[in-house]
Each structure stands twice: as C-alpha cells, then as structure tokens.
Tab-separated table of C-alpha atoms in Angstrom:
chain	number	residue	atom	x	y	z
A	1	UNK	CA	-36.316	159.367	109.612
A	2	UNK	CA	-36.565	162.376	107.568
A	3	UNK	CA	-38.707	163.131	104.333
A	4	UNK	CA	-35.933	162.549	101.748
A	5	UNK	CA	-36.010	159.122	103.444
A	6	UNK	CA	-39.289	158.470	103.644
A	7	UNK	CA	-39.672	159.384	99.751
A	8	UNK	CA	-36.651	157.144	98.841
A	9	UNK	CA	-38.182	154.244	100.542
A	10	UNK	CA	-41.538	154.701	99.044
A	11	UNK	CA	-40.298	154.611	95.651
A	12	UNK	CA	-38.558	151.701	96.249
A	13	UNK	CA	-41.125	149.831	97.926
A	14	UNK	CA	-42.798	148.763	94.562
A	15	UNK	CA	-40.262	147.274	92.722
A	16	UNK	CA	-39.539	145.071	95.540
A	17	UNK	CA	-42.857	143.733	95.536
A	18	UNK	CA	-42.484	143.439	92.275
A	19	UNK	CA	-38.894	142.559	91.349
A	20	UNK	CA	-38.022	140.902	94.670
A	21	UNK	CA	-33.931	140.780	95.089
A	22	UNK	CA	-32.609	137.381	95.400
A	23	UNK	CA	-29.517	135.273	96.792
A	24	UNK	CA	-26.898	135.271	94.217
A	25	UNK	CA	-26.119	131.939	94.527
A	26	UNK	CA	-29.499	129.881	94.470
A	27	UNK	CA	-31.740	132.684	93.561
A	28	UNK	CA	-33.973	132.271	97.379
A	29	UNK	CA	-35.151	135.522	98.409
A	30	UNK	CA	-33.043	137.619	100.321
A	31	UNK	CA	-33.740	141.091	102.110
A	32	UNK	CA	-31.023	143.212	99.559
A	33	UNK	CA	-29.987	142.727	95.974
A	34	UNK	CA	-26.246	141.634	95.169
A	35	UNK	CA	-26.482	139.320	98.638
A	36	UNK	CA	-26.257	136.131	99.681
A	37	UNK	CA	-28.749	133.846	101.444
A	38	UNK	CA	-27.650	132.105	104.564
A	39	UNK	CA	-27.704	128.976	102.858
A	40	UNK	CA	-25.049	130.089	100.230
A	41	UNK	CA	-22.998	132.323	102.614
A	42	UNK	CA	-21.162	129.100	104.317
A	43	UNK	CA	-20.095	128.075	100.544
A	44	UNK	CA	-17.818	131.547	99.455
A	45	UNK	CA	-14.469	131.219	100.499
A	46	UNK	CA	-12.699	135.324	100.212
A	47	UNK	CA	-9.363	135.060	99.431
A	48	UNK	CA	-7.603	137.083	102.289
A	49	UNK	CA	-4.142	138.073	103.433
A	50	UNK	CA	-1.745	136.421	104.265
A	51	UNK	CA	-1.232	135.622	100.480
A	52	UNK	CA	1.837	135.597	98.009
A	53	UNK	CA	2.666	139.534	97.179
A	54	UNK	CA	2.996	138.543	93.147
A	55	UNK	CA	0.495	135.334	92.900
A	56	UNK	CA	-1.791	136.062	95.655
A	57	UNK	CA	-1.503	132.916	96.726
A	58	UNK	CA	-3.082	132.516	100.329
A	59	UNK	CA	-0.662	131.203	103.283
A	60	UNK	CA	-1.781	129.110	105.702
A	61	UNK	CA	-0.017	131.227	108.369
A	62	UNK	CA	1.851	134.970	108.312
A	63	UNK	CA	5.142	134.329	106.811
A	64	UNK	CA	6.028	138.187	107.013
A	65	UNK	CA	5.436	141.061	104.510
A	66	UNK	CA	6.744	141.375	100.861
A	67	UNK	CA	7.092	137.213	100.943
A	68	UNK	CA	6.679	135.295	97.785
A	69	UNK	CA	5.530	131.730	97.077
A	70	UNK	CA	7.733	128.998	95.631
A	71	UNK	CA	5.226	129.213	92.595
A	72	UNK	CA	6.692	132.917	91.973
A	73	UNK	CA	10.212	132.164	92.590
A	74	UNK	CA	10.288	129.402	90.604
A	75	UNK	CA	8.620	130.768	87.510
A	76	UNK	CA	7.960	134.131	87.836
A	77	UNK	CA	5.509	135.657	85.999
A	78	UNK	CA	4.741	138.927	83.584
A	79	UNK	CA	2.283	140.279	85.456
A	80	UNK	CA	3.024	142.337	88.158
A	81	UNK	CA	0.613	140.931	90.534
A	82	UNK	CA	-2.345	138.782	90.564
A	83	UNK	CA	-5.324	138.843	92.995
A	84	UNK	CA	-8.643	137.328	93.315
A	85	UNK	CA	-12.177	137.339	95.093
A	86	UNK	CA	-12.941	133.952	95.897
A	87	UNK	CA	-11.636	130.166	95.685
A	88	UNK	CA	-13.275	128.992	92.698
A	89	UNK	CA	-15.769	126.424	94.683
A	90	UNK	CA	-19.420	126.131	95.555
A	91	UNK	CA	-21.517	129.116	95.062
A	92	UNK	CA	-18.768	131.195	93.610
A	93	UNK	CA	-18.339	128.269	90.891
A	94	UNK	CA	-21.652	128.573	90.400
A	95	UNK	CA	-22.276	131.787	90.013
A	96	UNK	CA	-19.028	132.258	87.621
A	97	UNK	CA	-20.624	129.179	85.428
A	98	UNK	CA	-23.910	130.917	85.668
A	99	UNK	CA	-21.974	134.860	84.503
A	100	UNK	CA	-20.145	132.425	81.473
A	101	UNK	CA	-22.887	129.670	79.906
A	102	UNK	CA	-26.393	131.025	82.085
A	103	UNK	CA	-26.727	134.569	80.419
A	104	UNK	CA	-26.088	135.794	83.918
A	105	UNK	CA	-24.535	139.172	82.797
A	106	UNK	CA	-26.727	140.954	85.980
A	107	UNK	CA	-24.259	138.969	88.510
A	108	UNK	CA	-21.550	140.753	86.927
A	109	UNK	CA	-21.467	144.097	89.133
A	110	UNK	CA	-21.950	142.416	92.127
A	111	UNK	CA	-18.805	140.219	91.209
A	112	UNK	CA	-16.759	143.306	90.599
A	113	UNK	CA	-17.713	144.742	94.053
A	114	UNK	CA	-15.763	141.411	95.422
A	115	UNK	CA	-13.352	142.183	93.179
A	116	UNK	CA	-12.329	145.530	93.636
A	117	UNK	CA	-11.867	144.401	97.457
A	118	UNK	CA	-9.602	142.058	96.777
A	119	UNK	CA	-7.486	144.476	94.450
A	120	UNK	CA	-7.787	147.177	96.060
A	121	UNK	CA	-4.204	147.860	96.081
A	122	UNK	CA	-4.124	147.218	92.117
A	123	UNK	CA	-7.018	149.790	91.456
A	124	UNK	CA	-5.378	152.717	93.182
A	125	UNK	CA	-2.448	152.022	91.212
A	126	UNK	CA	-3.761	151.792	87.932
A	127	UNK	CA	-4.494	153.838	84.867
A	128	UNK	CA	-6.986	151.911	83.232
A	129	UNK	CA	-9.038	148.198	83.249
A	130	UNK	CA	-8.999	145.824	80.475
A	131	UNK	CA	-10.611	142.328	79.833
A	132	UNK	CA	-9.024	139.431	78.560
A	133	UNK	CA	-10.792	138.993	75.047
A	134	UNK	CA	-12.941	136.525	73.143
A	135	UNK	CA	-12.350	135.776	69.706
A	136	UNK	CA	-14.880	137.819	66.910
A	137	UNK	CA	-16.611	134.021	66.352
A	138	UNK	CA	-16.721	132.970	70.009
A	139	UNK	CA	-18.133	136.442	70.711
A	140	UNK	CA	-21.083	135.986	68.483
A	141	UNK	CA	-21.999	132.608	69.312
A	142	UNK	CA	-22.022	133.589	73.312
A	143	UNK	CA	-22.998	137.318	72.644
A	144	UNK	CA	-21.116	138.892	75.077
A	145	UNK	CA	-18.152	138.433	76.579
A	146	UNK	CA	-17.707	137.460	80.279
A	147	UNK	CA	-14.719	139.317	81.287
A	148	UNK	CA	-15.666	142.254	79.386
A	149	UNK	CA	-18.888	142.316	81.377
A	150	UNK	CA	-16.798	142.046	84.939
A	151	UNK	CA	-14.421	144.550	83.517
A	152	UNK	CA	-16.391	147.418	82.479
A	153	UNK	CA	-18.722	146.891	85.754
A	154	UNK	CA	-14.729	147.581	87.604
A	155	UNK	CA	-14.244	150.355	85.444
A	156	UNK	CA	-17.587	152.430	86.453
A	157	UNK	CA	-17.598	151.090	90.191
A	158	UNK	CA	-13.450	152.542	90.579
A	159	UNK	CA	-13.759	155.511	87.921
A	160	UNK	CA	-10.688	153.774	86.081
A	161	UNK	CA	-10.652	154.117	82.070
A	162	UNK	CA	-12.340	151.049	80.565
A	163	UNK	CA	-10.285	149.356	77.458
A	164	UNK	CA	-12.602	146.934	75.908
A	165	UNK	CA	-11.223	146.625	72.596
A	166	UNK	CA	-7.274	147.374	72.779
A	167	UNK	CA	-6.410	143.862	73.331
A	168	UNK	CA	-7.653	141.102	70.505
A	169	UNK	CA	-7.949	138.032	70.509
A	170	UNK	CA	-6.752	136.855	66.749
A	171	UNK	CA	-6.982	133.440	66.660
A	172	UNK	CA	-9.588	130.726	67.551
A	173	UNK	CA	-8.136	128.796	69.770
A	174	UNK	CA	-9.283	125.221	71.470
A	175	UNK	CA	-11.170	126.052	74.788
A	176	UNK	CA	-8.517	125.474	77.964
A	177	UNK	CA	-10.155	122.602	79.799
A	178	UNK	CA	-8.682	119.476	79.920
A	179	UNK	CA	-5.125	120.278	78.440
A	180	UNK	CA	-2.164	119.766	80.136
A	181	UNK	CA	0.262	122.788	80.935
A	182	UNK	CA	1.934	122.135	78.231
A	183	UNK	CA	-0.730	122.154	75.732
A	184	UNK	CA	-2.055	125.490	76.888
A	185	UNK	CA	0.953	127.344	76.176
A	186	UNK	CA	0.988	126.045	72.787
A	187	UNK	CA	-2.803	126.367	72.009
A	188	UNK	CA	-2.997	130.286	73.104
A	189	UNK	CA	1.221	131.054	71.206
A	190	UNK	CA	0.189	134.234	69.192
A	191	UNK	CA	-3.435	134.477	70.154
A	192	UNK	CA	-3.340	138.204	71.481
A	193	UNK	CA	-1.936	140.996	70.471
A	194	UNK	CA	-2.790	145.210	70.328
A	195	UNK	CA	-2.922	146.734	66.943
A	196	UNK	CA	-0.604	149.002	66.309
A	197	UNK	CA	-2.974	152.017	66.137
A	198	UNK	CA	-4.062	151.612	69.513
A	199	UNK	CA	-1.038	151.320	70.914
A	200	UNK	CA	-0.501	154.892	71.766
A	201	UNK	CA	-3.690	154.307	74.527
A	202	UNK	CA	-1.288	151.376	76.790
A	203	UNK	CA	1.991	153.102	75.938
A	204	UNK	CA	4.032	152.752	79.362
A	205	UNK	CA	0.571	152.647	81.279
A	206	UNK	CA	-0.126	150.765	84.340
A	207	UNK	CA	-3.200	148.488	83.570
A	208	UNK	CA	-5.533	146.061	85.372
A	209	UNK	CA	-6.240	142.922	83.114
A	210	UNK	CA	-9.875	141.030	84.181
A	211	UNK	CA	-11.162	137.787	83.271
A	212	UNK	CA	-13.253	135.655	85.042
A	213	UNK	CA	-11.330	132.492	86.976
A	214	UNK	CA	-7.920	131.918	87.325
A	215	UNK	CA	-7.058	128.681	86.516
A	216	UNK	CA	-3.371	127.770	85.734
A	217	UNK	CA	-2.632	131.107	84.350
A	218	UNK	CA	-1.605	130.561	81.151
A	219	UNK	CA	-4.367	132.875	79.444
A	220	UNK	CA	-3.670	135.995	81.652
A	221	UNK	CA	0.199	135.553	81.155
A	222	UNK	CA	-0.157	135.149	77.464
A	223	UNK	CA	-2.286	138.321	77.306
A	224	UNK	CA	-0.136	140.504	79.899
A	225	UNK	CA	3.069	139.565	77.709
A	226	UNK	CA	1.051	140.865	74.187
A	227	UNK	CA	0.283	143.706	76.351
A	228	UNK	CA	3.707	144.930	77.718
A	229	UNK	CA	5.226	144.002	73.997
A	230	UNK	CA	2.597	146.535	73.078
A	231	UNK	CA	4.186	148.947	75.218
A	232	UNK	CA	2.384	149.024	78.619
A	233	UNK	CA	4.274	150.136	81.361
A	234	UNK	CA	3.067	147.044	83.836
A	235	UNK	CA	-0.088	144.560	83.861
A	236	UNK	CA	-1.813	143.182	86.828
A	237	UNK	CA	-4.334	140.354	86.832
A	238	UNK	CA	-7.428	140.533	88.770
A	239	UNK	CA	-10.015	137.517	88.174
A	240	UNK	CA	-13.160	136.896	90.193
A	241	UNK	CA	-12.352	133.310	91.237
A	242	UNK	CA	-8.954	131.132	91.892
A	243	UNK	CA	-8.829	127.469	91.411
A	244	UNK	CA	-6.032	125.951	94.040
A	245	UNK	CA	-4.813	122.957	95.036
A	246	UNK	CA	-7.251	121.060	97.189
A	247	UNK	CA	-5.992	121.460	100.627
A	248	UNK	CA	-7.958	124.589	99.913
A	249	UNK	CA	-11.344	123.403	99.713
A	250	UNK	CA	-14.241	124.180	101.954
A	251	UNK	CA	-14.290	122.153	104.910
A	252	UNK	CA	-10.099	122.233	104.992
A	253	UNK	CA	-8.274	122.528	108.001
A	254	UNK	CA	-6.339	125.719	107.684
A	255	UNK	CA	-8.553	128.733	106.753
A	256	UNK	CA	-7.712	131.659	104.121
C-alpha cells in the first residue's frame, strides 16, 4: 500500500467513526456508504434484459432482439424508450417512499447510480436530463422536488446537461393514486408544457426525462408529448422503480 493510500485512508478513518455509512434500506450499519445490508439485499429486484426494447418490460424468457411487448404494440407510446432500476417492491419501495415523503434527498445519488445502469443505452444517446416537474405550490409545501433531486444527481454522475426548469408543471393537479386509467389522463390534460422562451434549449434534442416510479405511465407520457410539441427531437423515460403486474413480485417463479 503506498503513501497516497495510506493518507487517503487516514483521512477517512474519522468520519467513519463518526458518520458511520449505513444500509440504504433499513439504515443497519454496513461496511460502505450507498450499500445495502444483507438483510435488504434479498428484497431489490434489478430490472434486467430480456425486457421490451420500447417499455422495458422484463420477459420471462429471451424472445430475440429488437422484440416488443403487446403493451407497446397495442398502444404505443411517445417516448422513445423507457427503462428502470428496480421493481417497485420491498426495500426499493421503501427507499423511493423514504426519497418522496422522508426528506431522504441523500438516497438520491445512490438511486441514480442504479439508474444510469439500467439506461445506459439512453445516457450515451442523449443530449441532456430533465425531471418530470412539481407544481410551484406542491414544490413549496414538500421543498424539493423528488425527480429533480434523482435527475440532477444523473446529470453530474453522466456529464449530461441538467434541465431543471424547461419543463413546468402549470396546473395543480389531484395526486395519481387511486384513479383509474381513465381518470389520469384527464386529471394531468394540459398540465405541462415548455415556455416558449426556452424552447430554443430542447429544439430537436434528444433528452432523458426522470421521475421517480413508473406506475401506469400516464405522467411521463403526458410530459414527453409537451416536450416533443415543444420541439425536442425524441424523449426517453428513465424512473428509479417500475410497478408490474404481480407475477413479478419477489418470491415469483420466473426471475427478471
């Protein structure tokens, strides 16, 4: 071990005593920051090929390259292609909950570092990284903004320009949970859109939209079609976690 070494270690060696890292799912203690204990390591489920080319769907089995799901065929969407880290169950629930309604904002760069490996086809692609946006009064109730904080922690871990404030969100619409499909695409009809003076920084640019879960879609397709109206070249969607169907879960026959 050489001196550089030796020096590194020793000025690390005090804030571990004194700042200890811990798991980022219960909060044990754990040997590095930004891991997980062995407890919580079981409960993540990475999203892995084989997976829908436009959705990101996982397959059970290989069903060859460049194949799509039903889902995409069926309705296709405006992004270009979606991705994400982790099945949204267990300690990834919790530690997306925990990012959201806990104040967790110092989980967000380890969540990008799971996210940038699962797009790492999007990032080399892209021109710049963009969050899916809170409205002004939902902003300063929660203080921050959850997707902005994954977003921005992509944007300095890739070297890709950061967008935080080209896409708005300009009305206050009902949170998401609990309505049907139907009654999503109505509640979010108008909510985004790019003011014209900024337009110039999207105009036929490849972009990388973030936000935090990926439920049923409706948010990040509502946002990538205020985006490309705006004049981006192409969107893709990157979230941290996926909610799918249950035959999914942890515990599940097939694996992802």
């Amino acid at each position: 071990m050489d001196v550089r070494s030796l020096a590194s270690q020793a000025v690390r060696w005090p804030a571990k005593i004194l700042f200890p890292p811990v798991c980022l799912g219960c909060r044990n203690l754990v040997g590095e920051p930004g891991t997980l204990c062995p407890d919580c390591w079981p409960g993540v489920r990475f999203l892995e090929r084989p997976w829908c080319e436009v959705m990101g769907t996982p397959f059970a089995h290989e069903m060859g390259e460049g194949v799509v799901s039903a889902e995409a065929i069926a309705d296709p969407p405006p992004f270009k292609r979606a991705r994400s880290a982790v099945l949204y169950e267990g300690v990834p629930q919790r530690m997306a909950r925990s990012l959201k309604f806990g104040d967790r904002t110092d989980l967000a760069p380890w969540m990008a570092r799971w996210m940038v490996r699962a797009g790492a086809e999007l990032v080399t692609e892209a021109d710049a990284v963009l969050p899916v946006p809170l409205h002004r009064y939902r902003f300063l109730a929660r203080r921050f903004n959850q997707s902005a904080e994954l977003s921005r922690a992509i944007a300095r871990q890739t070297g890709l320009r950061h967008l935080a404030a080209v896409l708005i969100r300009r009305q206050s619409t009902r949170p998401q949970v609990g309505l049907t499909a139907a009654e999503r695409e109505t509640n979010l009809s108008g909510a985004f859109t790019v003011p014209p003076h900024l337009r110039p920084l999207i105009k036929n640019k490849r972009l990388i939209l973030v936000d935090d879960v990926y439920t049923t879609g409706t948010t990040v397709k509502t946002a990538t079609r205020a985006l490309l109206a705006a004049g981006a070249g192409s969107v893709d969607v990157l979230t941290f976690a996926r909610v799918l169907p249950k035959d999914f879960a942890l515990g599940g026959v097939e694996t992802i």
